[in-house]
mmCIF file of C-alpha atoms in Angstrom:
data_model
loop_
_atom_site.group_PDB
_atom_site.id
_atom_site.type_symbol
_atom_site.label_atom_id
_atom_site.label_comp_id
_atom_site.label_asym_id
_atom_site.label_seq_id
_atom_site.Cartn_x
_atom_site.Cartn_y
_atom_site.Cartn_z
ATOM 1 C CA UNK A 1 -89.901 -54.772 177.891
ATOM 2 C CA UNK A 2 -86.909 -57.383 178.393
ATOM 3 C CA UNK A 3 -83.307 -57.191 179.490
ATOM 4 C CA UNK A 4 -81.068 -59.222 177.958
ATOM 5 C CA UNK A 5 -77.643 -59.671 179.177
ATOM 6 C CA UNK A 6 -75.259 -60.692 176.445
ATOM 7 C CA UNK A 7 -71.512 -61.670 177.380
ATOM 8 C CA UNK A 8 -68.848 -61.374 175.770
ATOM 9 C CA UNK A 9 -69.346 -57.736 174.567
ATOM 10 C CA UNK A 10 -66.189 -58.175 172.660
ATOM 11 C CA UNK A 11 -63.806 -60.481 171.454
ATOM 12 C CA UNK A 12 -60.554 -60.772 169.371
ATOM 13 C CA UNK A 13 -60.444 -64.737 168.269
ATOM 14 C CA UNK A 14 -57.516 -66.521 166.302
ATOM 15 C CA UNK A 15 -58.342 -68.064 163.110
ATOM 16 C CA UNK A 16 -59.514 -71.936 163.723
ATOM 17 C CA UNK A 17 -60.792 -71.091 167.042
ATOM 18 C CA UNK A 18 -64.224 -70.552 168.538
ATOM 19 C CA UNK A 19 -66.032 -68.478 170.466
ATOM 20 C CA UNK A 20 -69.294 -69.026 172.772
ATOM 21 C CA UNK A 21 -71.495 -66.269 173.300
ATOM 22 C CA UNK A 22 -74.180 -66.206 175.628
ATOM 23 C CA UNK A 23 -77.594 -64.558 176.228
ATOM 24 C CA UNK A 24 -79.326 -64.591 179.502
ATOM 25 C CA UNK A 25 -83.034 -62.859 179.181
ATOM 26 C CA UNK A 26 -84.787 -61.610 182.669
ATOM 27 C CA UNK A 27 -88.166 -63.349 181.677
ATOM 28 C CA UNK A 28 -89.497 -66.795 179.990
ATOM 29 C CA UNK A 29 -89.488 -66.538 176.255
ATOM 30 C CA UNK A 30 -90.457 -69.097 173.918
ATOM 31 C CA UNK A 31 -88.137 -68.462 171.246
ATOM 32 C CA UNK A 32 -84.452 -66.356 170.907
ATOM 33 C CA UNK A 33 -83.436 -64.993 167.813
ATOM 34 C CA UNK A 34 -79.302 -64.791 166.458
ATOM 35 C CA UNK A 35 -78.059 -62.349 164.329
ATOM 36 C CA UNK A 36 -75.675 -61.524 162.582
ATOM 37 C CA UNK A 37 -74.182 -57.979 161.553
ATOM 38 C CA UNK A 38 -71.334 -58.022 159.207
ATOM 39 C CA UNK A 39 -69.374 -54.368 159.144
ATOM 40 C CA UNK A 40 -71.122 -51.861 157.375
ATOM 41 C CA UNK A 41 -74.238 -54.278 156.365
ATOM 42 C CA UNK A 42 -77.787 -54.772 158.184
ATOM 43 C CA UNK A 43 -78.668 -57.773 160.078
ATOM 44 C CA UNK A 44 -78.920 -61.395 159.077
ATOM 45 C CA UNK A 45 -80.941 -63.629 160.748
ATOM 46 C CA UNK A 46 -78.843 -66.940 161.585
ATOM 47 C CA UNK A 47 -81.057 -69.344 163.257
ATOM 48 C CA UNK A 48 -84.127 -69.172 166.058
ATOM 49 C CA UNK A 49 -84.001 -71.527 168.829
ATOM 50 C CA UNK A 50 -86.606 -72.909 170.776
ATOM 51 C CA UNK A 51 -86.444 -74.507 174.169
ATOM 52 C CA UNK A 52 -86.446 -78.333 174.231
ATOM 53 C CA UNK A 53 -85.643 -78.633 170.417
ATOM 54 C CA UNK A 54 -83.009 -78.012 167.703
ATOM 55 C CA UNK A 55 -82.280 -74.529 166.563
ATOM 56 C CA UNK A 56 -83.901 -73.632 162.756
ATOM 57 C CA UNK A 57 -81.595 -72.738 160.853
ATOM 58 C CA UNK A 58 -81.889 -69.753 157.675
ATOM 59 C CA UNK A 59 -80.609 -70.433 154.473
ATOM 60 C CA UNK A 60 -76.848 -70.054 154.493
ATOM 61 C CA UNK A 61 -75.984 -71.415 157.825
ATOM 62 C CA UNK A 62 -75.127 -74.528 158.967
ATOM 63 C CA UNK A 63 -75.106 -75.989 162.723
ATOM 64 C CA UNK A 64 -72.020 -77.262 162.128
ATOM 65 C CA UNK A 65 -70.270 -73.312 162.059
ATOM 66 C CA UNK A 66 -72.608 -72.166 164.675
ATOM 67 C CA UNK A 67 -74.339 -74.526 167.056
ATOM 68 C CA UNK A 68 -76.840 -73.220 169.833
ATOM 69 C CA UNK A 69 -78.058 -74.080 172.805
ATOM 70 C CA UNK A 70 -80.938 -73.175 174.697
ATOM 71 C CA UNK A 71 -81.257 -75.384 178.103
ATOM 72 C CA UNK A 72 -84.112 -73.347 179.315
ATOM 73 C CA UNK A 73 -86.696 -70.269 178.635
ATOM 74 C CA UNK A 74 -84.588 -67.432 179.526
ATOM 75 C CA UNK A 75 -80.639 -68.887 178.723
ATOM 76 C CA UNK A 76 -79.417 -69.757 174.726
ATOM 77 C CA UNK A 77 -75.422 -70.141 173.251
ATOM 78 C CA UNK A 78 -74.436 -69.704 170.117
ATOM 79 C CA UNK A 79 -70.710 -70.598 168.914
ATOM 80 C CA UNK A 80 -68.560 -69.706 166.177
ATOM 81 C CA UNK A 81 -66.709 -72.370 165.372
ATOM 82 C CA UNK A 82 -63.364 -72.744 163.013
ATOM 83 C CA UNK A 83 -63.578 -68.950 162.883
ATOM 84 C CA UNK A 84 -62.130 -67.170 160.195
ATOM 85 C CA UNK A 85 -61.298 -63.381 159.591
ATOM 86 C CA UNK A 86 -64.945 -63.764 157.411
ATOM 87 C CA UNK A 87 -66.920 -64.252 160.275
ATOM 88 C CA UNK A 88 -66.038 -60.635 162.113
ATOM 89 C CA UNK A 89 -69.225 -59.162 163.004
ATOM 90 C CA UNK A 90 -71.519 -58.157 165.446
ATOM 91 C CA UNK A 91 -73.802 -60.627 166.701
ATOM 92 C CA UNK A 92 -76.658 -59.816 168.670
ATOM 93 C CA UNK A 93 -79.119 -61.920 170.231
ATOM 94 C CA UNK A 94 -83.043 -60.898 170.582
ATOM 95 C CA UNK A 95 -86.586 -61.648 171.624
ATOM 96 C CA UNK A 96 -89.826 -60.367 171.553
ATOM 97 C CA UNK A 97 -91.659 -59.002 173.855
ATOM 98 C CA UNK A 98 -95.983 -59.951 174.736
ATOM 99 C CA UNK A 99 -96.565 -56.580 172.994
ATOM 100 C CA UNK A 100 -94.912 -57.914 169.785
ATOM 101 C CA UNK A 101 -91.650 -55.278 170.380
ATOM 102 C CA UNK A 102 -87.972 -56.795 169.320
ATOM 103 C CA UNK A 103 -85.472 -56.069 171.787
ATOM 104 C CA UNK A 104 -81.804 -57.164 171.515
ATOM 105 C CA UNK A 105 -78.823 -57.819 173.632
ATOM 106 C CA UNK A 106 -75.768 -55.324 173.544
ATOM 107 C CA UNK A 107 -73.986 -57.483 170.841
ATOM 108 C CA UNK A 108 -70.901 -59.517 170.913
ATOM 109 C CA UNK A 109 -68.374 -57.469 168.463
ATOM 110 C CA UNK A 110 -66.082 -60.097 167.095
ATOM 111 C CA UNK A 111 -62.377 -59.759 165.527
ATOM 112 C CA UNK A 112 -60.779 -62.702 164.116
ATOM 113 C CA UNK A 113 -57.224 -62.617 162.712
ATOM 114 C CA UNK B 1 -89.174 -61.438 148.830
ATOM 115 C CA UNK B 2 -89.570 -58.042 150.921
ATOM 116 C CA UNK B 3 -86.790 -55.554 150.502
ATOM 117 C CA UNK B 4 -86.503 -52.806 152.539
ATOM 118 C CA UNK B 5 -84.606 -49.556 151.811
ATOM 119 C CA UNK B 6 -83.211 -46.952 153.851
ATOM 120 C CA UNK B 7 -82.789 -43.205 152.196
ATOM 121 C CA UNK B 8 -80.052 -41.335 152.670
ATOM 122 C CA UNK B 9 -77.559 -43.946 154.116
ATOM 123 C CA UNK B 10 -76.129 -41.114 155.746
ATOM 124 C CA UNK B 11 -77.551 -37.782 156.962
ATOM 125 C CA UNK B 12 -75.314 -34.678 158.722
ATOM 126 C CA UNK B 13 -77.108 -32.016 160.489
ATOM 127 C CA UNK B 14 -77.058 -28.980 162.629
ATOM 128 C CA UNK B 15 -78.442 -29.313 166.122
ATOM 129 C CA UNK B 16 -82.261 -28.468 166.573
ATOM 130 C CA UNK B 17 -82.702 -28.968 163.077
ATOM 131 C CA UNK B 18 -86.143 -31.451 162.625
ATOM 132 C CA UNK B 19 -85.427 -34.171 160.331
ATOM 133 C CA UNK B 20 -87.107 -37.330 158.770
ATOM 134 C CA UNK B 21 -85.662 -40.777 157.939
ATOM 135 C CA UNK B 22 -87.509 -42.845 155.228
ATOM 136 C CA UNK B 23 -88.126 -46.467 154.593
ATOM 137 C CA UNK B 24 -89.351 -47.677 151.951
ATOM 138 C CA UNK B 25 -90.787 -51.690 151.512
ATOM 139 C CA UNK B 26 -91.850 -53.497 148.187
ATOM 140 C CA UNK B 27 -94.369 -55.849 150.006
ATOM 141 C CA UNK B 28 -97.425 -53.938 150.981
ATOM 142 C CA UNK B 29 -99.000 -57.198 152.877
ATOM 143 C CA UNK B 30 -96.804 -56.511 156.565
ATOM 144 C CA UNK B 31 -97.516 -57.381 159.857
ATOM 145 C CA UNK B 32 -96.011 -54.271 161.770
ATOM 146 C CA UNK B 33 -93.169 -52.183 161.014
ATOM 147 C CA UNK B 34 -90.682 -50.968 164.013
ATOM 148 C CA UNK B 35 -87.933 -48.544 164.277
ATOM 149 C CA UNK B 36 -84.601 -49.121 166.075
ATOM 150 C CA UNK B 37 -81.238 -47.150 167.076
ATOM 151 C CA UNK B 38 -78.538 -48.522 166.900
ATOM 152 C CA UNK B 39 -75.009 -46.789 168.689
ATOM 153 C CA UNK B 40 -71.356 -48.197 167.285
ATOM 154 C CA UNK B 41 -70.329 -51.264 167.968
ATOM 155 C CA UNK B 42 -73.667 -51.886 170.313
ATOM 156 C CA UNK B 43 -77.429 -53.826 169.871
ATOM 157 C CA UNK B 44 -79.891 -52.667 168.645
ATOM 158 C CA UNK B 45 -82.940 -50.403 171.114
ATOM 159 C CA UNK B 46 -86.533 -50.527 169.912
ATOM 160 C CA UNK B 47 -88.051 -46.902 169.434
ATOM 161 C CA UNK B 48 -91.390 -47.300 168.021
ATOM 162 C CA UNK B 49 -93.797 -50.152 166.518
ATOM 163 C CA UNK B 50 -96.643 -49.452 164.725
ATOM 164 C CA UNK B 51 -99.154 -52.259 163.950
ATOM 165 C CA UNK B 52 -100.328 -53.022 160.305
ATOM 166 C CA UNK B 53 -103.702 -51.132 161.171
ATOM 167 C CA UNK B 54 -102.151 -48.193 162.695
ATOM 168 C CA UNK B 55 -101.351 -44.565 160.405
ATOM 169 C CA UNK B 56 -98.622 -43.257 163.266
ATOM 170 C CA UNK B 57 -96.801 -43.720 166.792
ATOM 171 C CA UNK B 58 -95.558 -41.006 168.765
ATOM 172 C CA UNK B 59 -92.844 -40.959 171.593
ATOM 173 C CA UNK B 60 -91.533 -38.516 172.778
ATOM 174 C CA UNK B 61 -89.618 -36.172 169.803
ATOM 175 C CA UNK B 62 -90.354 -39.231 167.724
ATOM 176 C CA UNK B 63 -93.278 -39.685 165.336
ATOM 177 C CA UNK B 64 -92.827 -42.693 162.972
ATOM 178 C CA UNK B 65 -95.736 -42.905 160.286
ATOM 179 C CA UNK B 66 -96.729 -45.799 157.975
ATOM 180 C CA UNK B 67 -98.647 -46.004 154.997
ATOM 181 C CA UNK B 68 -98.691 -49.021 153.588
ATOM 182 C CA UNK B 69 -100.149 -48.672 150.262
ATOM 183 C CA UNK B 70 -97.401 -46.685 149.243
ATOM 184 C CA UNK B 71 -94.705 -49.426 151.113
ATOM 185 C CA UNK B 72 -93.432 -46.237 152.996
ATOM 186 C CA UNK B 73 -92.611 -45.443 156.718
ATOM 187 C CA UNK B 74 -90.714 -42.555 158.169
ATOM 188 C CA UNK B 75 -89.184 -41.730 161.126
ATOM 189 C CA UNK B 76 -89.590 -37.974 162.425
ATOM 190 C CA UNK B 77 -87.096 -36.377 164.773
ATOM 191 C CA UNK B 78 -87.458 -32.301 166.399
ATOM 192 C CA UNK B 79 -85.267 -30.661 167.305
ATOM 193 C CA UNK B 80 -82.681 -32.883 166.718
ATOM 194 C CA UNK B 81 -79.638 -33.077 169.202
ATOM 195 C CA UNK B 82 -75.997 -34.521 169.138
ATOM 196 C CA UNK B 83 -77.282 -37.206 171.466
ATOM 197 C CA UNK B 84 -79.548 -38.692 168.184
ATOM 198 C CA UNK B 85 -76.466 -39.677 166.442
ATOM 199 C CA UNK B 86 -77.248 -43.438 165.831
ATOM 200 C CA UNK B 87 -77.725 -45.678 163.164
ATOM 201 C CA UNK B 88 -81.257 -45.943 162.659
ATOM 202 C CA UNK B 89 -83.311 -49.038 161.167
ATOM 203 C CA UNK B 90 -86.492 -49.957 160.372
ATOM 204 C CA UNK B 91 -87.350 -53.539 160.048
ATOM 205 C CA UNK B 92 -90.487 -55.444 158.270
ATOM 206 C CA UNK B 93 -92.332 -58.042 159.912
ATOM 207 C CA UNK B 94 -94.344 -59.839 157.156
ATOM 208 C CA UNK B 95 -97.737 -62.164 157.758
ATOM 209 C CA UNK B 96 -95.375 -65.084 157.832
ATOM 210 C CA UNK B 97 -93.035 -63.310 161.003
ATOM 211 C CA UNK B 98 -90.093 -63.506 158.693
ATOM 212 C CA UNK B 99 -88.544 -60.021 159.931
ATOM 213 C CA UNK B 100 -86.610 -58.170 156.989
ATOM 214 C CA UNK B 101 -84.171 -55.434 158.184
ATOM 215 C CA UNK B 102 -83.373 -51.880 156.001
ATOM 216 C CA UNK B 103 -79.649 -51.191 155.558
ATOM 217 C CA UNK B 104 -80.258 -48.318 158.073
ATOM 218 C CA UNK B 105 -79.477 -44.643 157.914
ATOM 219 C CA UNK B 106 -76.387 -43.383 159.722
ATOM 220 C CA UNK B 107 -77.600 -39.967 161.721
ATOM 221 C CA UNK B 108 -74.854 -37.277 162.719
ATOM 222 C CA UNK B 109 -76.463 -34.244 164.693
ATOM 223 C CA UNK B 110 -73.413 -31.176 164.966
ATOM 224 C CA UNK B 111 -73.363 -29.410 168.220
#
Protein backbone atom coordinates (compact mmCIF):
# COMPACT_ATOMS: atom_id res chain seq x y z
CA UNK A 1 0.00 0.00 0.00
CA UNK A 2 1.04 3.87 0.11
CA UNK A 3 0.31 6.80 2.37
CA UNK A 4 -0.08 9.85 0.94
CA UNK A 5 -0.22 12.94 2.89
CA UNK A 6 -2.11 15.68 1.12
CA UNK A 7 -2.19 19.34 2.69
CA UNK A 8 -4.37 21.58 2.57
CA UNK A 9 -7.45 19.38 3.36
CA UNK A 10 -9.49 22.44 2.81
CA UNK A 11 -9.52 25.73 1.54
CA UNK A 12 -11.81 28.80 0.97
CA UNK A 13 -9.83 30.97 -1.92
CA UNK A 14 -10.90 34.52 -3.30
CA UNK A 15 -11.57 34.79 -6.87
CA UNK A 16 -8.11 35.70 -8.84
CA UNK A 17 -6.12 33.97 -6.31
CA UNK A 18 -4.32 30.65 -6.12
CA UNK A 19 -3.87 27.93 -4.21
CA UNK A 20 -0.86 25.26 -3.90
CA UNK A 21 -1.63 21.94 -2.85
CA UNK A 22 0.77 19.45 -2.00
CA UNK A 23 1.24 15.65 -1.92
CA UNK A 24 3.96 13.97 -0.04
CA UNK A 25 3.90 9.92 -0.73
CA UNK A 26 5.88 7.57 1.97
CA UNK A 27 7.66 5.61 -0.93
CA UNK A 28 9.43 6.31 -4.51
CA UNK A 29 6.88 6.42 -7.26
CA UNK A 30 7.50 7.03 -10.75
CA UNK A 31 4.54 8.87 -11.64
CA UNK A 32 1.56 10.99 -9.46
CA UNK A 33 -1.70 11.36 -10.76
CA UNK A 34 -4.18 14.90 -10.20
CA UNK A 35 -7.64 14.86 -10.11
CA UNK A 36 -10.17 16.60 -10.16
CA UNK A 37 -13.79 16.15 -8.56
CA UNK A 38 -16.27 18.77 -9.36
CA UNK A 39 -19.52 18.60 -6.78
CA UNK A 40 -21.73 15.94 -7.47
CA UNK A 41 -19.59 14.55 -10.65
CA UNK A 42 -16.83 11.64 -10.79
CA UNK A 43 -13.26 12.28 -11.22
CA UNK A 44 -11.32 13.96 -13.98
CA UNK A 45 -8.00 13.26 -14.59
CA UNK A 46 -5.95 16.69 -14.91
CA UNK A 47 -2.45 15.90 -15.68
CA UNK A 48 0.31 13.00 -14.55
CA UNK A 49 3.63 14.13 -13.60
CA UNK A 50 6.75 12.47 -13.76
CA UNK A 51 9.93 13.21 -11.92
CA UNK A 52 12.60 15.14 -13.87
CA UNK A 53 10.10 16.22 -16.68
CA UNK A 54 7.01 18.34 -17.49
CA UNK A 55 3.64 17.27 -16.29
CA UNK A 56 1.19 15.66 -19.34
CA UNK A 57 -1.45 17.31 -19.51
CA UNK A 58 -5.41 15.74 -20.50
CA UNK A 59 -7.43 17.38 -22.86
CA UNK A 60 -9.03 20.42 -21.28
CA UNK A 61 -6.29 21.65 -19.11
CA UNK A 62 -3.74 23.89 -19.54
CA UNK A 63 -0.37 24.42 -17.40
CA UNK A 64 -0.98 27.75 -17.40
CA UNK A 65 -4.36 27.26 -14.76
CA UNK A 66 -2.65 24.51 -12.99
CA UNK A 67 1.10 24.07 -13.02
CA UNK A 68 2.86 21.08 -11.10
CA UNK A 69 5.77 20.29 -9.70
CA UNK A 70 7.38 17.23 -8.82
CA UNK A 71 11.17 17.87 -7.46
CA UNK A 72 11.56 14.31 -6.50
CA UNK A 73 9.95 10.57 -6.36
CA UNK A 74 7.81 10.88 -3.42
CA UNK A 75 6.88 15.07 -3.36
CA UNK A 76 4.51 16.81 -6.46
CA UNK A 77 2.40 20.53 -6.34
CA UNK A 78 -0.23 21.35 -8.17
CA UNK A 79 -1.72 25.08 -8.21
CA UNK A 80 -4.84 26.64 -9.08
CA UNK A 81 -4.18 29.64 -10.42
CA UNK A 82 -6.62 32.85 -11.21
CA UNK A 83 -9.23 30.75 -9.41
CA UNK A 84 -12.67 31.26 -10.03
CA UNK A 85 -15.95 30.09 -8.21
CA UNK A 86 -15.76 27.28 -11.42
CA UNK A 87 -12.90 25.65 -10.18
CA UNK A 88 -14.53 24.47 -6.56
CA UNK A 89 -13.84 20.92 -6.26
CA UNK A 90 -12.16 18.29 -4.68
CA UNK A 91 -8.85 17.50 -5.84
CA UNK A 92 -7.13 14.51 -4.93
CA UNK A 93 -3.82 13.37 -5.72
CA UNK A 94 -2.89 9.45 -6.34
CA UNK A 95 -0.44 6.72 -7.22
CA UNK A 96 -0.21 3.29 -7.78
CA UNK A 97 0.97 0.88 -5.96
CA UNK A 98 3.73 -2.41 -7.35
CA UNK A 99 0.53 -4.51 -7.15
CA UNK A 100 -1.18 -2.21 -9.72
CA UNK A 101 -3.78 -0.78 -6.69
CA UNK A 102 -4.73 3.22 -6.97
CA UNK A 103 -4.57 4.84 -3.78
CA UNK A 104 -5.30 8.57 -3.22
CA UNK A 105 -4.58 11.33 -0.85
CA UNK A 106 -7.44 12.70 1.50
CA UNK A 107 -8.32 15.49 -1.07
CA UNK A 108 -7.98 19.17 -0.95
CA UNK A 109 -11.84 20.46 -0.85
CA UNK A 110 -11.73 23.85 -2.45
CA UNK A 111 -14.29 26.96 -2.13
CA UNK A 112 -13.73 29.91 -4.18
CA UNK A 113 -15.96 33.01 -3.92
CA UNK B 1 -14.10 5.81 -25.63
CA UNK B 2 -14.96 3.61 -22.39
CA UNK B 3 -17.93 4.77 -20.40
CA UNK B 4 -18.63 3.50 -17.29
CA UNK B 5 -22.00 3.52 -15.47
CA UNK B 6 -22.99 3.28 -12.02
CA UNK B 7 -26.76 1.84 -11.19
CA UNK B 8 -28.72 3.22 -8.85
CA UNK B 9 -26.91 6.59 -8.19
CA UNK B 10 -28.33 6.29 -4.94
CA UNK B 11 -29.34 3.30 -2.78
CA UNK B 12 -31.15 3.54 1.02
CA UNK B 13 -31.21 0.54 3.12
CA UNK B 14 -31.96 -1.09 6.37
CA UNK B 15 -29.02 -2.33 8.39
CA UNK B 16 -27.94 -6.07 7.79
CA UNK B 17 -29.66 -5.98 4.67
CA UNK B 18 -27.01 -7.65 1.77
CA UNK B 19 -26.85 -5.51 -1.16
CA UNK B 20 -25.07 -5.26 -4.62
CA UNK B 21 -23.75 -2.22 -6.54
CA UNK B 22 -23.39 -2.59 -10.38
CA UNK B 23 -21.09 -1.24 -12.99
CA UNK B 24 -21.49 -1.52 -16.10
CA UNK B 25 -18.51 -0.69 -19.06
CA UNK B 26 -18.99 -0.48 -22.95
CA UNK B 27 -15.32 -1.57 -23.70
CA UNK B 28 -14.92 -5.22 -23.06
CA UNK B 29 -10.92 -5.04 -23.87
CA UNK B 30 -9.84 -3.73 -19.87
CA UNK B 31 -6.90 -4.11 -18.04
CA UNK B 32 -8.36 -4.51 -14.39
CA UNK B 33 -11.29 -3.08 -12.85
CA UNK B 34 -11.12 -1.74 -9.00
CA UNK B 35 -13.60 -0.62 -6.53
CA UNK B 36 -13.26 2.42 -4.23
CA UNK B 37 -15.18 4.25 -1.21
CA UNK B 38 -15.32 7.28 -1.08
CA UNK B 39 -16.64 9.33 2.49
CA UNK B 40 -17.88 13.27 2.00
CA UNK B 41 -15.71 15.66 1.30
CA UNK B 42 -12.60 12.96 1.57
CA UNK B 43 -10.20 10.74 -1.16
CA UNK B 44 -10.89 8.11 -2.39
CA UNK B 45 -9.79 4.19 -0.41
CA UNK B 46 -9.17 1.24 -2.71
CA UNK B 47 -11.42 -1.88 -1.74
CA UNK B 48 -10.84 -4.46 -4.25
CA UNK B 49 -8.97 -4.99 -7.78
CA UNK B 50 -9.57 -7.68 -9.83
CA UNK B 51 -7.24 -8.37 -12.80
CA UNK B 52 -8.60 -8.76 -16.44
CA UNK B 53 -8.14 -12.67 -16.01
CA UNK B 54 -9.74 -12.93 -12.74
CA UNK B 55 -13.97 -13.94 -12.32
CA UNK B 56 -14.03 -12.43 -8.44
CA UNK B 57 -12.13 -10.85 -5.30
CA UNK B 58 -13.19 -11.28 -1.90
CA UNK B 59 -12.40 -9.14 1.29
CA UNK B 60 -13.80 -9.33 3.95
CA UNK B 61 -17.98 -8.69 3.58
CA UNK B 62 -16.93 -7.64 0.11
CA UNK B 63 -17.09 -9.77 -3.03
CA UNK B 64 -16.68 -7.72 -6.26
CA UNK B 65 -17.20 -9.94 -9.50
CA UNK B 66 -16.32 -9.19 -13.16
CA UNK B 67 -17.38 -10.55 -16.26
CA UNK B 68 -16.18 -8.97 -18.94
CA UNK B 69 -18.01 -10.19 -21.85
CA UNK B 70 -21.00 -8.77 -20.60
CA UNK B 71 -18.91 -5.18 -19.61
CA UNK B 72 -20.36 -5.82 -16.03
CA UNK B 73 -18.84 -5.75 -12.44
CA UNK B 74 -20.58 -5.67 -9.13
CA UNK B 75 -19.82 -4.96 -5.86
CA UNK B 76 -21.43 -7.29 -3.04
CA UNK B 77 -21.93 -6.10 0.51
CA UNK B 78 -23.56 -8.58 3.76
CA UNK B 79 -24.90 -7.58 6.12
CA UNK B 80 -24.67 -4.20 5.44
CA UNK B 81 -24.06 -1.64 8.36
CA UNK B 82 -24.42 2.23 8.88
CA UNK B 83 -20.64 2.34 8.81
CA UNK B 84 -20.89 1.35 4.68
CA UNK B 85 -22.42 4.61 3.94
CA UNK B 86 -19.95 5.88 1.22
CA UNK B 87 -19.93 6.77 -2.18
CA UNK B 88 -18.80 3.90 -3.99
CA UNK B 89 -16.89 3.79 -7.51
CA UNK B 90 -15.62 1.57 -9.76
CA UNK B 91 -13.06 2.67 -12.19
CA UNK B 92 -11.76 1.05 -15.70
CA UNK B 93 -8.28 0.68 -16.46
CA UNK B 94 -8.07 0.03 -20.26
CA UNK B 95 -4.87 -1.74 -22.24
CA UNK B 96 -3.67 1.76 -22.85
CA UNK B 97 -3.72 2.68 -18.63
CA UNK B 98 -6.10 5.45 -19.44
CA UNK B 99 -8.27 4.94 -16.10
CA UNK B 100 -12.09 5.85 -16.70
CA UNK B 101 -14.09 6.48 -13.46
CA UNK B 102 -18.19 5.50 -13.00
CA UNK B 103 -20.28 8.38 -11.63
CA UNK B 104 -20.44 6.25 -8.41
CA UNK B 105 -23.34 5.06 -6.33
CA UNK B 106 -24.17 6.97 -3.15
CA UNK B 107 -24.81 4.07 -0.27
CA UNK B 108 -27.00 5.01 2.91
CA UNK B 109 -27.26 1.96 5.43
CA UNK B 110 -30.28 3.01 8.35
CA UNK B 111 -29.45 1.96 11.80
Amino acid sequence: SAVISQKPSRDICQRGTSLTIQCQVDSQVTMMFWYRQQPGQSLTLIATANQGSEATYESGFVIDKFPISRPNLTFSTLTVSNMSPEDSSIYLCSVYTGNEKLFFGSGTQLSVL
Amino acid sequence: KQEVTQIPAALSVPEGENLVLNCSFTDSAIYNLQWFRQDPGKGLTSLLLIQSSQREQTSGRLNASLDKSSGRSTLYIAASQPGDSATYLCAVKDAGNMLTFGGGTRLMVKP
